[in-house]
Coordinates of C-alpha atoms in Angstrom, one line a residue:
X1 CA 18.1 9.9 10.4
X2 CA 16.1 13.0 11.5
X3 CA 13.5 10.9 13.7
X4 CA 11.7 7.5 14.7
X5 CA 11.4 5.0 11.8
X6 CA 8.1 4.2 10.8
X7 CA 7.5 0.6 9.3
X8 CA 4.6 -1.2 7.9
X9 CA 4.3 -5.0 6.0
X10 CA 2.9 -6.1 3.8
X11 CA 1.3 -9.5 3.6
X12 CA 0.5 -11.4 0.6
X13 CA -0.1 -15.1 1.1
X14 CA 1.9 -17.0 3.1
X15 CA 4.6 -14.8 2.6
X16 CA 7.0 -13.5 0.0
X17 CA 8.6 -16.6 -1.1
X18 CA 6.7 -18.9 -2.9
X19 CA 7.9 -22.0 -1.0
X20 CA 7.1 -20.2 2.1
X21 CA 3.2 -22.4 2.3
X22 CA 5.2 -25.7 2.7
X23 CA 7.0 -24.5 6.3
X24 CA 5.4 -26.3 9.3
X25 CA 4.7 -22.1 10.7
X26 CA 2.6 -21.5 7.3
X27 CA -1.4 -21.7 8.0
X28 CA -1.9 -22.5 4.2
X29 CA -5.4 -23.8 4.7
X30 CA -6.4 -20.5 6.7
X31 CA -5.5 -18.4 3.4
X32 CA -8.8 -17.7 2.6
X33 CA -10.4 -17.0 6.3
X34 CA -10.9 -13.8 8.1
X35 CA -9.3 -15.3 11.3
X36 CA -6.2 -15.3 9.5
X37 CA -5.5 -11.8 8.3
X38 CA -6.9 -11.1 11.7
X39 CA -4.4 -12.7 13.4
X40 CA -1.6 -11.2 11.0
X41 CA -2.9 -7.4 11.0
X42 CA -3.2 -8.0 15.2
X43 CA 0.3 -9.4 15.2
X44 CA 1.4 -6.1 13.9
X45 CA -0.3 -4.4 15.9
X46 CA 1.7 -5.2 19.0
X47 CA 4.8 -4.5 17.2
X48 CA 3.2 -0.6 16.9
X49 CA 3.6 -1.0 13.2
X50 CA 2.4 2.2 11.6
X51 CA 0.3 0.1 8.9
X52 CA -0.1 -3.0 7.0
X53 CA -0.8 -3.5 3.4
X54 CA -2.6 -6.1 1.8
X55 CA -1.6 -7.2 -1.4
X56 CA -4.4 -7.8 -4.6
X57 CA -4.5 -8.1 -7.9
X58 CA -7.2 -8.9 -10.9
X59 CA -5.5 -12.0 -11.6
X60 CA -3.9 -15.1 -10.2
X61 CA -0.5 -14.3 -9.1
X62 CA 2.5 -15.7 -11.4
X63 CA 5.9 -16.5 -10.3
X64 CA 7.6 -13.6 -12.2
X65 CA 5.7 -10.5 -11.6
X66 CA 7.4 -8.7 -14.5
X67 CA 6.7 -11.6 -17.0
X68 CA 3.5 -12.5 -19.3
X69 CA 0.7 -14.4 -18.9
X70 CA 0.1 -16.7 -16.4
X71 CA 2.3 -19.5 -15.5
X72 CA 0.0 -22.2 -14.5
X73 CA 2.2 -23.2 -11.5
X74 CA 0.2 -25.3 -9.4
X75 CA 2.7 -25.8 -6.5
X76 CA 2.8 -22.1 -5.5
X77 CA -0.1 -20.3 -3.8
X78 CA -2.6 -19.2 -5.8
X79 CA -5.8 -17.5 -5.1
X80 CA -6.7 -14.7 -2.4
X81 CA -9.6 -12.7 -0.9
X82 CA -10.5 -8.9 -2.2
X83 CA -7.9 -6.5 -0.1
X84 CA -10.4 -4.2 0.6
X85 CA -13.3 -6.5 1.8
X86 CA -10.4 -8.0 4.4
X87 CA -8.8 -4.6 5.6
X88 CA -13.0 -3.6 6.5
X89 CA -13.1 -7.2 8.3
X90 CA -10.0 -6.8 10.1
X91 CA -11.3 -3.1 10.6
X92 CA -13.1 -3.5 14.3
X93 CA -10.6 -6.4 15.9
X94 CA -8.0 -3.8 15.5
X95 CA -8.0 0.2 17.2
X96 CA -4.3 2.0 16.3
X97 CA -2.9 0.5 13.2
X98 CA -3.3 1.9 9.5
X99 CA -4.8 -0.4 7.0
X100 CA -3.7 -0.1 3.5
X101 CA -5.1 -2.2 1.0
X102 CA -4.4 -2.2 -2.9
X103 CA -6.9 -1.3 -5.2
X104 CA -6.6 -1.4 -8.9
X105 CA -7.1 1.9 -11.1
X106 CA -6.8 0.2 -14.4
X107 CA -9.8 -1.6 -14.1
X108 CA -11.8 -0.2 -11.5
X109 CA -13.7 3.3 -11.6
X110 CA -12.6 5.5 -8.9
X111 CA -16.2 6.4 -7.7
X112 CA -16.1 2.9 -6.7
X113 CA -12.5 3.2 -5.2
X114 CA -13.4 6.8 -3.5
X115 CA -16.5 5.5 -1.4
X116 CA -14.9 1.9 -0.3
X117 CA -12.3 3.5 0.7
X118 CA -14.0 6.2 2.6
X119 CA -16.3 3.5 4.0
X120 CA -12.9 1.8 5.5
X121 CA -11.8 5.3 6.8
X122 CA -15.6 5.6 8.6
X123 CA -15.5 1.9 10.1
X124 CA -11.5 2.4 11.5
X125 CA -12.3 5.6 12.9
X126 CA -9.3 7.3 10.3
X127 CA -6.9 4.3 10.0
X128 CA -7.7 3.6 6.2
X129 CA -5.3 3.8 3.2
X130 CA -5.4 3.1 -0.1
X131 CA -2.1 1.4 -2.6
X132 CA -3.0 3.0 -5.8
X133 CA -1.4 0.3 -8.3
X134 CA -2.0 0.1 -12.1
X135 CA -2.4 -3.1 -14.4
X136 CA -0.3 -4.1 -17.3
X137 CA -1.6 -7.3 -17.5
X138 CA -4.0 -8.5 -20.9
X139 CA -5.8 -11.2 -19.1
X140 CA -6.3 -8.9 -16.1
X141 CA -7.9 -6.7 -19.0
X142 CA -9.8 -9.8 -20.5
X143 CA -11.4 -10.6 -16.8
X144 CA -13.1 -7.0 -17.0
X145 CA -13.8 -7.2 -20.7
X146 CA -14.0 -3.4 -20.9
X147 CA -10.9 -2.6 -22.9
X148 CA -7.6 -4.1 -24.2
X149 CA -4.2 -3.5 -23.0
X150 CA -1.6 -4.6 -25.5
X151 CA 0.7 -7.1 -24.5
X152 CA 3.9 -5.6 -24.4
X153 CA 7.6 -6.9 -22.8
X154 CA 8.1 -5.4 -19.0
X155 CA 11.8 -6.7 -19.0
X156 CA 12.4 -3.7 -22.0
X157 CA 10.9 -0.6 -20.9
X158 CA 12.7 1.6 -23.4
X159 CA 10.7 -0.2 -26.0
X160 CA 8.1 2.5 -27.5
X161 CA 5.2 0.3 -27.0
X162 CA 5.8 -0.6 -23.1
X163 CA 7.1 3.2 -22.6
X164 CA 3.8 4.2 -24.4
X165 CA 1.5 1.8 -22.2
X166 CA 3.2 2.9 -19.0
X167 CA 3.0 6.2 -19.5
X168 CA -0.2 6.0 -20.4
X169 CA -1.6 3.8 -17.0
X170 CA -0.1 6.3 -14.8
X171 CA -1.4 9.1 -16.5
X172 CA -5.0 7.7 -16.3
X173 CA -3.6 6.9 -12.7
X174 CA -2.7 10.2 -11.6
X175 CA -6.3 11.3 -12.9
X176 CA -7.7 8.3 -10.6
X177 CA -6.6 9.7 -7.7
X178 CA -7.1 13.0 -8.5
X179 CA -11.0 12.1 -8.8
X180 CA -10.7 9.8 -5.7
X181 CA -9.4 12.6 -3.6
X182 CA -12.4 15.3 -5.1
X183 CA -14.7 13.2 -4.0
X184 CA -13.6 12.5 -0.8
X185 CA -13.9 16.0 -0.6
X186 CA -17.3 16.7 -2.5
X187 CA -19.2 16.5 1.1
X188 CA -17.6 19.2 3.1
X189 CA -16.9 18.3 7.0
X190 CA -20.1 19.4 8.6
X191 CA -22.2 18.6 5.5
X192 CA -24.5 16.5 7.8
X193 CA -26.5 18.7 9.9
X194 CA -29.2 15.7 11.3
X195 CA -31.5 18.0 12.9
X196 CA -34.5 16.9 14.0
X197 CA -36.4 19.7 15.0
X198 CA -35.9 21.2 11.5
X199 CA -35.8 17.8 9.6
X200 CA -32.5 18.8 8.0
X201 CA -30.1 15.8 7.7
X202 CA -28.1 17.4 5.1
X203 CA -27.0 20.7 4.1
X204 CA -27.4 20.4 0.2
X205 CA -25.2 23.3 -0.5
X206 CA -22.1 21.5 0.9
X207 CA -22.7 18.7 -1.4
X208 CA -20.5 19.9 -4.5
X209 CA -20.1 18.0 -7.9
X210 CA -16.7 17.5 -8.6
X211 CA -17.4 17.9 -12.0
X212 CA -14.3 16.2 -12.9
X213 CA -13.1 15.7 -17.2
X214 CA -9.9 14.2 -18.4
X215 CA -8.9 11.7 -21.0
X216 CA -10.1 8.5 -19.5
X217 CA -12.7 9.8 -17.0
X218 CA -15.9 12.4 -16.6
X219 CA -17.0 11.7 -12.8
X220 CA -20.0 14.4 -12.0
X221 CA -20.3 13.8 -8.0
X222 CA -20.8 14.5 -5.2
X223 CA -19.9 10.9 -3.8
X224 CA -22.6 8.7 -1.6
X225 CA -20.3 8.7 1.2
X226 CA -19.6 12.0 3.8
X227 CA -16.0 12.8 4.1
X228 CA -13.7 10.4 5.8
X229 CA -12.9 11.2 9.5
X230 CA -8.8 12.0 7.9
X231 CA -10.7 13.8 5.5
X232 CA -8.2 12.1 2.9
X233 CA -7.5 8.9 3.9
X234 CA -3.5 8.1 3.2
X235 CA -2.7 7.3 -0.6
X236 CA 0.6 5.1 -0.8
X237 CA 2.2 4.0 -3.9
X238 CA 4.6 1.6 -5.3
X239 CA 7.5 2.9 -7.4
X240 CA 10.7 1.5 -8.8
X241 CA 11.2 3.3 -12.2
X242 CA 11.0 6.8 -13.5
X243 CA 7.4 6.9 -14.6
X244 CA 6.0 5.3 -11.6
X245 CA 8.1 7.5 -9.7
X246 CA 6.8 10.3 -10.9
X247 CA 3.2 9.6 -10.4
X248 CA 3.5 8.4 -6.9
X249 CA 5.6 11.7 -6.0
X250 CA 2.2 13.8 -7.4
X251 CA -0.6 11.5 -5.9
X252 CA 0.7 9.7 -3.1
X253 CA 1.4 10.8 0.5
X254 CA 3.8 7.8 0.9
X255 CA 5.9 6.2 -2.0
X256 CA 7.7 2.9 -1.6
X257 CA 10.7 2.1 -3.4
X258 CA 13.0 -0.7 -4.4
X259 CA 16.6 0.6 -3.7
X260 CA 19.4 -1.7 -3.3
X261 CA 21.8 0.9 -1.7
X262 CA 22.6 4.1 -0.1
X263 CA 23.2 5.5 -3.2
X264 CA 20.0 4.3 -4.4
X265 CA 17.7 5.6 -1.6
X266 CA 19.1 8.7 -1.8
X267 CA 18.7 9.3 -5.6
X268 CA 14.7 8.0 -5.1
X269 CA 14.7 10.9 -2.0
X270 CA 15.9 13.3 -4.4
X271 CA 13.8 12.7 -7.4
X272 CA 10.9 12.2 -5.3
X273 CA 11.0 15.1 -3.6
X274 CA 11.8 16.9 -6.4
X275 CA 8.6 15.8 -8.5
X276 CA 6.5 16.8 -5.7
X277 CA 7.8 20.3 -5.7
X278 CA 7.3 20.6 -9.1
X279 CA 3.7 19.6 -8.5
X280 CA 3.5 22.0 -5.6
X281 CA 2.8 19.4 -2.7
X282 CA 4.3 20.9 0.0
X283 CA 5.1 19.5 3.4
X284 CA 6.2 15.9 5.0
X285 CA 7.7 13.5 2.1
X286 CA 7.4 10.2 3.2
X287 CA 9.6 7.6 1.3
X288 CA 9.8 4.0 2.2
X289 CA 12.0 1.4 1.3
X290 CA 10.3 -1.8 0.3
X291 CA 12.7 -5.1 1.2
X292 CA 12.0 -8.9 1.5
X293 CA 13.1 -10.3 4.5
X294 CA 13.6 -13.3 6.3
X295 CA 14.7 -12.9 9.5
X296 CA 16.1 -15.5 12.9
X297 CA 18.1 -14.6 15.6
X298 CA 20.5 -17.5 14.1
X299 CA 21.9 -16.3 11.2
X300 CA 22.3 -20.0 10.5
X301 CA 19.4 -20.9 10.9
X302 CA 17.9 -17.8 8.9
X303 CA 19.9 -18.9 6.3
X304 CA 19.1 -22.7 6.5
X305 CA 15.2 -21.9 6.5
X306 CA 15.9 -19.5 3.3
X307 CA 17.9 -22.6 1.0
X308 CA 15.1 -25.1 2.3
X309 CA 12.2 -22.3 0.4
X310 CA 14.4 -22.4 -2.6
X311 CA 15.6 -26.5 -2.8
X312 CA 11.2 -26.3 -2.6
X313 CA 11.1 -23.4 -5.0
X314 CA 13.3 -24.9 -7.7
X315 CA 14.5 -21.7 -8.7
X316 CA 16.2 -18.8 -6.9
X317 CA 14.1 -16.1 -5.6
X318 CA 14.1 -12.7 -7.8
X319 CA 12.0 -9.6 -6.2
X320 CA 12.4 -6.0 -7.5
X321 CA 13.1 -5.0 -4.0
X322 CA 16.3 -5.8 -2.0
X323 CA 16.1 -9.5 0.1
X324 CA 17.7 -9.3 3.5
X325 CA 18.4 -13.0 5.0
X326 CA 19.7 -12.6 8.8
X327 CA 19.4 -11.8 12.6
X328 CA 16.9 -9.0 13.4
X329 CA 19.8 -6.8 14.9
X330 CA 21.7 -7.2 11.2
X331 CA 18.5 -6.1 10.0
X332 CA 18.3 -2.9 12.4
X333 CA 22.0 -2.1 11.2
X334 CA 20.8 -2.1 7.4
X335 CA 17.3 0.2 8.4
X336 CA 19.4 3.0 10.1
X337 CA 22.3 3.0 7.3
X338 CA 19.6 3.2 4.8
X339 CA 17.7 5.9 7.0
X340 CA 20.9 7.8 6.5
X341 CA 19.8 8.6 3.2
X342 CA 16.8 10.2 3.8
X343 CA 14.0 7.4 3.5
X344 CA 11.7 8.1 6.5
X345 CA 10.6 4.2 6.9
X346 CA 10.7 0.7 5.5
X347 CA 7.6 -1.8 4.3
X348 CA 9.0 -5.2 5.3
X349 CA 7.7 -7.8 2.8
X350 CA 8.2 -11.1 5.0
X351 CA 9.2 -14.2 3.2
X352 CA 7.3 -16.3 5.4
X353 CA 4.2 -16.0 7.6
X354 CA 3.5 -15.6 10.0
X355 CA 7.1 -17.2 11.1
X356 CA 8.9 -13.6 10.0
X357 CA 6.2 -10.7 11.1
X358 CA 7.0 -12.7 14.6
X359 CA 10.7 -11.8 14.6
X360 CA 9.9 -8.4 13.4
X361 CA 7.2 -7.8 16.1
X362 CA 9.3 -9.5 18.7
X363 CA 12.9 -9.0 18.3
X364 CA 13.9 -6.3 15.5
X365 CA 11.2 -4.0 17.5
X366 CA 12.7 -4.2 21.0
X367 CA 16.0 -3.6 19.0
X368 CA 15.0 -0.8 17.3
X369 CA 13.4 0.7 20.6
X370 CA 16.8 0.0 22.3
X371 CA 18.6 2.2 19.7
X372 CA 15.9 5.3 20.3
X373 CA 14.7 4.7 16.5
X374 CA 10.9 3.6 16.8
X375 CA 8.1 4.3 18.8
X376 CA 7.5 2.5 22.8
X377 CA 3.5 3.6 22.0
X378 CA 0.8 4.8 19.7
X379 CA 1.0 8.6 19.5
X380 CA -1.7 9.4 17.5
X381 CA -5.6 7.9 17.1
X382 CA -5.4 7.8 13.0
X383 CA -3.0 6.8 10.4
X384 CA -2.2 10.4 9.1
X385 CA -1.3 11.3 12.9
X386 CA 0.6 8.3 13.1
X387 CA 3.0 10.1 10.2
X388 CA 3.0 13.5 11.2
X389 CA 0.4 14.4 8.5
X390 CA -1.8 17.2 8.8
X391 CA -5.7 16.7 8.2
X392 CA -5.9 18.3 4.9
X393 CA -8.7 21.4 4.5
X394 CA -11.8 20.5 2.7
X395 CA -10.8 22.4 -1.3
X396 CA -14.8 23.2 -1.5
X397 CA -14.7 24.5 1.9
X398 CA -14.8 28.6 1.5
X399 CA -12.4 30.9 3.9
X400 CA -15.5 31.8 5.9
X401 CA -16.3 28.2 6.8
X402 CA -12.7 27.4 8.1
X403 CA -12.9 30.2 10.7

């Protein structure tokens, strides 16, 4: 480990596990209020968490992520509010921590993606992110109506048609961000000049099309919204096989993974870092592990809690990242071995809220702190200070502007 962890969660529901709306803790008729991510994203807050994500989708969630269609389940949580509308709501109640909410690029046009997401950046004063995440989904297709994505099998990905539709989405998805990020640029920094006396609110000439044309987009610009206060609000990504691997290492300035192992961490590191040489990103390479936890300071009881959400369930949890069941300070023991492989933080995925994001906040925390391995205080006022990230230069800016 060559510094401080950094560590974010991600909330989804009532938690990971599907079950996890039946414990007396869960707040399962709150789901859909503001006061409830409110309460979560302030929660994490006093942990110092770096960020939080908040989880979205185009269609009802599904037991089995990686399966097809939807499952009807009606005894699981289904249903949730737009992660964007609720990371702008939670936006002024909160003042240090990043907010990272997931936006489809499949389905949504990345003018639109570019200027909500700037919008976030403006009302959090530079604490906005963005999850880039892709659809494979036909009836996530079918709810836009404006093309058709083959349904294919996820659980055989050297089959030509899925390795053909996945390539293809992250393709289009590396050209969503690329678009997102030009037009977060196409105002430069001091683009707004609101002077009265002349009755100049803009400079016009540092407005600049973007002028953008690939395969599945032709974006003219400039956006409607100046540039965010990061001037590129943080791009994370999820990424547990090659392909999505090798997108998130060219577009995103953090990439989650789903190792199970040392051995596993440390080949993501590797490849990761090695696709974003090749694309010629220099500088910090932030990879986080993604795991499910569920977490007591009983390991009993931790695992008592976890076989009463599966007896519920009826089937045993499955999750494409690794599920740790335990005491906080097992937990801590797991984070720094895994650290050992290079991964510069973890996105904890709790199984139940808000019963699990308190643990993390008030005992794997403290025991982190007590090994010298996370922060005792915010050290920076935006997300991209928060990970040692540089506020990039404007790319329409010229040389004589930036002295």
């Amino acid at each position: 480990m060559t510094g401080p962890l950094h560590l974010a969660v991600a909330l989804d529901g009532a938690g990971w596990h599907p079950a996890a709306w039946r414990l007396p803790s869960a707040r399962p008729a709150e789901l859909l209020t503001a006061g409830y991510w409110t309460d979560l994203t302030r929660r994490a807050e006093e942990g110092l968490l770096d960020l939080v994500t908040f989880e979205d989708a185009l269609a009802l969630q599904r037991s089995d992520p990686r399966g097809s269609g939807p499952d009807d389940r009606t005894d699981e949580v289904r249903g949730r509010l737009d992660a964007v509308l609720v990371a702008a709501r939670v936006a002024p109640l909160t003042s240090r921590i990043g907010l990272v909410p997931t936006a489809t690029v499949t389905h949504t046009e990345p003018f639109h993606v570019s200027k909500a997401i700037a919008t976030l950046d403006h009302v959090s004063d530079g604490r906005a992110g963005w999850r880039a995440q892709v659809s494979v989904r036909p009836e996530e297709a079918a709810h836009v109506g404006r093309r058709e994505v083959p349904r294919v099998d996820l659980l055989r990905p050297d089959d030509p048609a899925t390795r053909q539709l996945v390539e293809d989405l992250f393709a289009e998805a590396g050209d969503a961000v690329e678009v997102v990020r030009r037009l977060w640029d196409s105002w430069e920094d001091d683009a707004e000049i609101r002077d009265v006396a002349t009755g100049r609110f803009v400079d016009r000439d540092k407005l600049h099309a973007v002028d953008f044309e690939g395969r599945w987009f032709s974006v003219r610009g400039p956006s409607i919204t100046p540039r965010p206060p990061q001037g590129q609000p943080l791009v994370a990504a999820l990424a547990h096989a090659a392909v999505p691997r090798a997108f998130a290492a060219r577009s995103a300035d953090v990439v989650f993974v789903t190792p199970s192992d040392n051995a596993g961490a440390a080949s993501d590191v590797a490849d990761i870092t090695r696709h974003r040489e090749a694309a010629g990103r220099a500088g910090t390479t932030h990879v986080w592990a993604d795991l499910v936890v569920l977490l007591d300071p009983d390991a009993d009881r931790a695992h008592r809690r976890w076989q009463q959400l599966e007896t519920w369930s009826g089937r045993t949890f499955s999750s494409d990242a690794e599920v740790f069941v335990g005491t906080p300070q097992g937990l801590a023991d797991l984070l720094l071995a895994r650290a050992e492989a290079g991964l510069t933080g973890f996105r904890l995925r709790p199984a139940a809220l808000p019963e699990d994001l308190d643990v993390v906040v008030d005992a794997l925390v403290p025991e982190l702190q007590r090994r010298g391995a996370f922060r005792t205080a915010y050290e920076a006022d935006t997300l991209r200070g928060l990970l040692g990230l540089a506020r990039p230069l404007n790319r329409y800016a010229s040389v004589e502007d930036l002295r």
